[in-house]
């Protein structure tokens, strides 16, 4: 079973920051938080991951709380192309630890 | 650097038939995972192959089987197809270590069983 809890859906206005929350209260000390997204009819796409520090790349920022029990993915300036299902996943960064998907958050970017 | 390529993109089969789906992993990736995604659901883990050996399996019956070849490409075989096998089948490759940047997914094969 997935180890994370996410809202089923969210709306965000185009050009605004999209903040997607994720709860992972049972996360272990060696588990990373990963985010993927899936645009309609495509395979999931890696966005970002982190252990305990906040992370930023060209796509998004990841904010992890100090107790590591929750995190937020931030898309700083959402566009219509960011409409997708976003999956928050916790796993050990090791080849034999599988990605287990939950139902994710369906993000709608509104024009 | 090429990504993950899956073939065919779409397929229609009749109940009871057998199907083989193929996946070419990203260059240098030695681990391949297969997922089944029913409409409106998240991808479900089927199994993973690492250096030609099965390295974990999800809750799928034995009629779902796989192979990984020396060049790390992979096949998913499904025997005795059932209507509920209709889904998007995703292949993902990875080269995981402590600095893992995640899996690279293909665009999937859409299987319809009639």
GROMACS .gro file of C-alpha atoms in nm:
model
  225
    1UNK     CA    1   0.000   0.000   0.000
    2UNK     CA    2   0.103   0.358  -0.060
    3UNK     CA    3   0.259   0.526   0.243
    4UNK     CA    4   0.134   0.874   0.156
    5UNK     CA    5  -0.191   1.069   0.171
    6UNK     CA    6  -0.275   1.339  -0.083
    7UNK     CA    7  -0.585   1.542  -0.165
    8UNK     CA    8  -0.782   1.395  -0.452
    9UNK     CA    9  -0.788   1.714  -0.656
   10UNK     CA   10  -0.683   2.078  -0.653
   11UNK     CA   11  -0.732   2.384  -0.868
   12UNK     CA   12  -0.479   2.660  -0.930
   13UNK     CA   13  -0.496   2.974  -1.143
   14UNK     CA   14  -0.251   2.999  -1.429
   15UNK     CA   15   0.055   3.202  -1.333
   16UNK     CA   16   0.010   3.143  -0.962
   17UNK     CA   17   0.211   2.907  -0.745
   18UNK     CA   18   0.063   2.560  -0.708
   19UNK     CA   19   0.124   2.408  -0.366
   20UNK     CA   20   0.056   2.035  -0.345
   21UNK     CA   21   0.060   1.882   0.005
   22UNK     CA   22   0.150   1.528   0.101
   23UNK     CA   23   0.135   1.350   0.436
   24UNK     CA   24   0.379   1.068   0.509
   25UNK     CA   25   0.358   1.030   0.886
   26UNK     CA   26   0.515   0.681   0.893
   27UNK     CA   27   0.823   0.772   0.689
   28UNK     CA   28   1.144   0.599   0.798
   29UNK     CA   29   1.476   0.771   0.848
   30UNK     CA   30   1.625   0.631   0.528
   31UNK     CA   31   1.325   0.697   0.305
   32UNK     CA   32   1.324   0.976   0.052
   33UNK     CA   33   1.023   1.174  -0.064
   34UNK     CA   34   0.977   1.158  -0.441
   35UNK     CA   35   0.734   1.343  -0.663
   36UNK     CA   36   0.622   1.228  -1.005
   37UNK     CA   37   0.354   1.361  -1.233
   38UNK     CA   38   0.152   1.200  -1.508
   39UNK     CA   39   0.011   1.403  -1.789
   40UNK     CA   40  -0.289   1.244  -1.959
   41UNK     CA   41  -0.201   0.929  -2.155
   42UNK     CA   42   0.171   0.957  -2.086
   43UNK     CA   43   0.403   0.773  -1.849
   44UNK     CA   44   0.485   0.926  -1.511
   45UNK     CA   45   0.763   1.186  -1.512
   46UNK     CA   46   1.012   1.237  -1.232
   47UNK     CA   47   0.996   1.586  -1.080
   48UNK     CA   48   1.210   1.603  -0.768
   49UNK     CA   49   1.312   1.416  -0.455
   50UNK     CA   50   1.458   1.493  -0.114
   51UNK     CA   51   1.554   1.340   0.219
   52UNK     CA   52   1.522   1.616   0.477
   53UNK     CA   53   1.647   1.938   0.325
   54UNK     CA   54   1.441   2.154   0.095
   55UNK     CA   55   1.523   2.098  -0.268
   56UNK     CA   56   1.479   2.303  -0.584
   57UNK     CA   57   1.532   2.227  -0.949
   58UNK     CA   58   1.418   2.376  -1.278
   59UNK     CA   59   1.072   2.223  -1.245
   60UNK     CA   60   0.974   2.267  -0.882
   61UNK     CA   61   1.063   2.311  -0.517
   62UNK     CA   62   1.016   2.052  -0.244
   63UNK     CA   63   0.960   2.164   0.113
   64UNK     CA   64   0.989   1.891   0.378
   65UNK     CA   65   0.883   1.963   0.734
   66UNK     CA   66   1.142   1.929   1.010
   67UNK     CA   67   0.976   1.614   1.147
   68UNK     CA   68   0.959   1.479   0.788
   69UNK     CA   69   0.596   1.377   0.833
   70UNK     CA   70   0.472   1.596   0.551
   71UNK     CA   71   0.594   1.781   0.246
   72UNK     CA   72   0.478   2.029  -0.015
   73UNK     CA   73   0.559   2.037  -0.384
   74UNK     CA   74   0.562   2.389  -0.522
   75UNK     CA   75   0.524   2.474  -0.890
   76UNK     CA   76   0.622   2.843  -0.878
   77UNK     CA   77   0.436   2.971  -1.186
   78UNK     CA   78   0.181   2.716  -1.297
   79UNK     CA   79   0.093   2.690  -1.666
   80UNK     CA   80  -0.181   2.497  -1.843
   81UNK     CA   81   0.080   2.232  -1.928
   82UNK     CA   82   0.114   2.155  -1.556
   83UNK     CA   83  -0.235   2.004  -1.553
   84UNK     CA   84  -0.164   1.644  -1.448
   85UNK     CA   85  -0.191   1.388  -1.170
   86UNK     CA   86   0.085   1.441  -0.913
   87UNK     CA   87   0.210   1.147  -0.708
   88UNK     CA   88   0.396   1.176  -0.379
   89UNK     CA   89   0.596   0.862  -0.299
   90UNK     CA   90   0.828   0.760  -0.017
   91UNK     CA   91   1.097   0.501  -0.079
   92UNK     CA   92   1.454   0.414  -0.006
   93UNK     CA   93   1.687   0.519  -0.288
   94UNK     CA   94   1.789   0.159  -0.352
   95UNK     CA   95   1.732  -0.055  -0.657
   96UNK     CA   96   1.522  -0.319  -0.477
   97UNK     CA   97   1.282  -0.069  -0.321
   98UNK     CA   98   0.992  -0.027  -0.558
   99UNK     CA   99   0.790   0.279  -0.644
  100UNK     CA  100   0.442   0.223  -0.501
  101UNK     CA  101   0.191   0.471  -0.637
  102UNK     CA  102  -0.116   0.596  -0.455
  103UNK     CA  103  -0.401   0.774  -0.626
  104UNK     CA  104  -0.222   1.109  -0.641
  105UNK     CA  105  -0.363   1.460  -0.669
  106UNK     CA  106  -0.531   1.570  -0.988
  107UNK     CA  107  -0.417   1.930  -1.043
  108UNK     CA  108  -0.626   2.151  -1.269
  109UNK     CA  109  -0.466   2.473  -1.387
  110UNK     CA  110  -0.737   2.725  -1.463
  111UNK     CA  111  -0.690   2.987  -1.738
  112UNK     CA  112   2.058   0.975  -2.447
  113UNK     CA  113   1.744   0.788  -2.546
  114UNK     CA  114   1.457   0.737  -2.308
  115UNK     CA  115   1.241   0.431  -2.249
  116UNK     CA  116   1.070   0.295  -2.558
  117UNK     CA  117   0.768   0.065  -2.546
  118UNK     CA  118   0.604  -0.128  -2.825
  119UNK     CA  119   0.342  -0.154  -2.949
  120UNK     CA  120   0.167   0.166  -2.842
  121UNK     CA  121  -0.179   0.016  -2.877
  122UNK     CA  122  -0.303  -0.342  -2.896
  123UNK     CA  123  -0.638  -0.518  -2.911
  124UNK     CA  124  -0.661  -0.882  -2.807
  125UNK     CA  125  -0.938  -1.133  -2.752
  126UNK     CA  126  -1.009  -1.288  -2.414
  127UNK     CA  127  -0.803  -1.606  -2.366
  128UNK     CA  128  -0.524  -1.498  -2.598
  129UNK     CA  129  -0.164  -1.431  -2.502
  130UNK     CA  130   0.023  -1.103  -2.543
  131UNK     CA  131   0.386  -0.989  -2.533
  132UNK     CA  132   0.477  -0.628  -2.463
  133UNK     CA  133   0.829  -0.496  -2.515
  134UNK     CA  134   1.042  -0.234  -2.349
  135UNK     CA  135   1.382  -0.087  -2.434
  136UNK     CA  136   1.534   0.070  -2.128
  137UNK     CA  137   1.722   0.399  -2.113
  138UNK     CA  138   2.088   0.366  -2.204
  139UNK     CA  139   2.290   0.238  -1.911
  140UNK     CA  140   1.992   0.145  -1.696
  141UNK     CA  141   2.010  -0.211  -1.564
  142UNK     CA  142   1.678  -0.232  -1.380
  143UNK     CA  143   1.336  -0.255  -1.542
  144UNK     CA  144   1.000  -0.239  -1.368
  145UNK     CA  145   0.656  -0.303  -1.512
  146UNK     CA  146   0.332  -0.142  -1.399
  147UNK     CA  147  -0.034  -0.184  -1.486
  148UNK     CA  148  -0.255   0.123  -1.481
  149UNK     CA  149  -0.631   0.083  -1.504
  150UNK     CA  150  -0.836   0.382  -1.606
  151UNK     CA  151  -0.853   0.643  -1.330
  152UNK     CA  152  -0.613   0.458  -1.102
  153UNK     CA  153  -0.246   0.496  -1.010
  154UNK     CA  154   0.004   0.254  -1.163
  155UNK     CA  155   0.019  -0.085  -0.989
  156UNK     CA  156   0.357  -0.260  -0.956
  157UNK     CA  157   0.375  -0.592  -1.143
  158UNK     CA  158   0.743  -0.693  -1.113
  159UNK     CA  159   1.098  -0.573  -1.145
  160UNK     CA  160   1.401  -0.722  -1.319
  161UNK     CA  161   1.763  -0.654  -1.231
  162UNK     CA  162   2.039  -0.801  -1.446
  163UNK     CA  163   1.805  -1.058  -1.598
  164UNK     CA  164   1.659  -1.185  -1.271
  165UNK     CA  165   1.322  -1.109  -1.114
  166UNK     CA  166   1.377  -0.877  -0.822
  167UNK     CA  167   1.037  -0.845  -0.662
  168UNK     CA  168   0.677  -0.900  -0.764
  169UNK     CA  169   0.350  -0.732  -0.687
  170UNK     CA  170   0.011  -0.893  -0.635
  171UNK     CA  171  -0.032  -1.033  -0.985
  172UNK     CA  172  -0.105  -1.395  -1.084
  173UNK     CA  173   0.157  -1.620  -1.247
  174UNK     CA  174   0.004  -1.569  -1.591
  175UNK     CA  175   0.190  -1.238  -1.580
  176UNK     CA  176   0.553  -1.317  -1.652
  177UNK     CA  177   0.857  -1.133  -1.774
  178UNK     CA  178   1.206  -1.149  -1.912
  179UNK     CA  179   1.504  -0.920  -1.914
  180UNK     CA  180   1.771  -0.961  -2.179
  181UNK     CA  181   2.150  -0.903  -2.159
  182UNK     CA  182   2.104  -0.560  -2.318
  183UNK     CA  183   1.857  -0.483  -2.034
  184UNK     CA  184   1.555  -0.467  -2.262
  185UNK     CA  185   1.253  -0.648  -2.128
  186UNK     CA  186   0.930  -0.825  -2.216
  187UNK     CA  187   0.603  -0.859  -2.029
  188UNK     CA  188   0.397  -1.165  -2.119
  189UNK     CA  189   0.036  -1.214  -2.019
  190UNK     CA  190  -0.134  -1.548  -2.081
  191UNK     CA  191  -0.505  -1.631  -2.084
  192UNK     CA  192  -0.608  -1.269  -2.116
  193UNK     CA  193  -0.909  -1.152  -1.918
  194UNK     CA  194  -1.126  -0.846  -1.976
  195UNK     CA  195  -0.985  -0.686  -1.657
  196UNK     CA  196  -0.636  -0.698  -1.808
  197UNK     CA  197  -0.738  -0.402  -2.023
  198UNK     CA  198  -0.510  -0.124  -1.906
  199UNK     CA  199  -0.209   0.094  -1.980
  200UNK     CA  200   0.110  -0.107  -1.923
  201UNK     CA  201   0.408   0.102  -1.825
  202UNK     CA  202   0.773   0.012  -1.827
  203UNK     CA  203   1.027   0.204  -1.621
  204UNK     CA  204   1.403   0.177  -1.617
  205UNK     CA  205   1.646   0.287  -1.351
  206UNK     CA  206   2.004   0.274  -1.233
  207UNK     CA  207   1.953   0.307  -0.865
  208UNK     CA  208   2.207   0.395  -0.605
  209UNK     CA  209   2.212   0.632  -0.313
  210UNK     CA  210   2.203   0.924  -0.555
  211UNK     CA  211   1.906   0.788  -0.743
  212UNK     CA  212   1.721   1.038  -0.954
  213UNK     CA  213   1.424   0.816  -1.000
  214UNK     CA  214   1.276   0.598  -1.265
  215UNK     CA  215   1.235   0.687  -1.632
  216UNK     CA  216   0.900   0.574  -1.763
  217UNK     CA  217   0.796   0.494  -2.115
  218UNK     CA  218   0.469   0.618  -2.262
  219UNK     CA  219   0.311   0.278  -2.220
  220UNK     CA  220   0.121   0.020  -2.421
  221UNK     CA  221  -0.256   0.053  -2.418
  222UNK     CA  222  -0.398  -0.302  -2.413
  223UNK     CA  223  -0.765  -0.361  -2.481
  224UNK     CA  224  -0.908  -0.708  -2.424
  225UNK     CA  225  -1.242  -0.778  -2.592
   0.00000   0.00000   0.00000
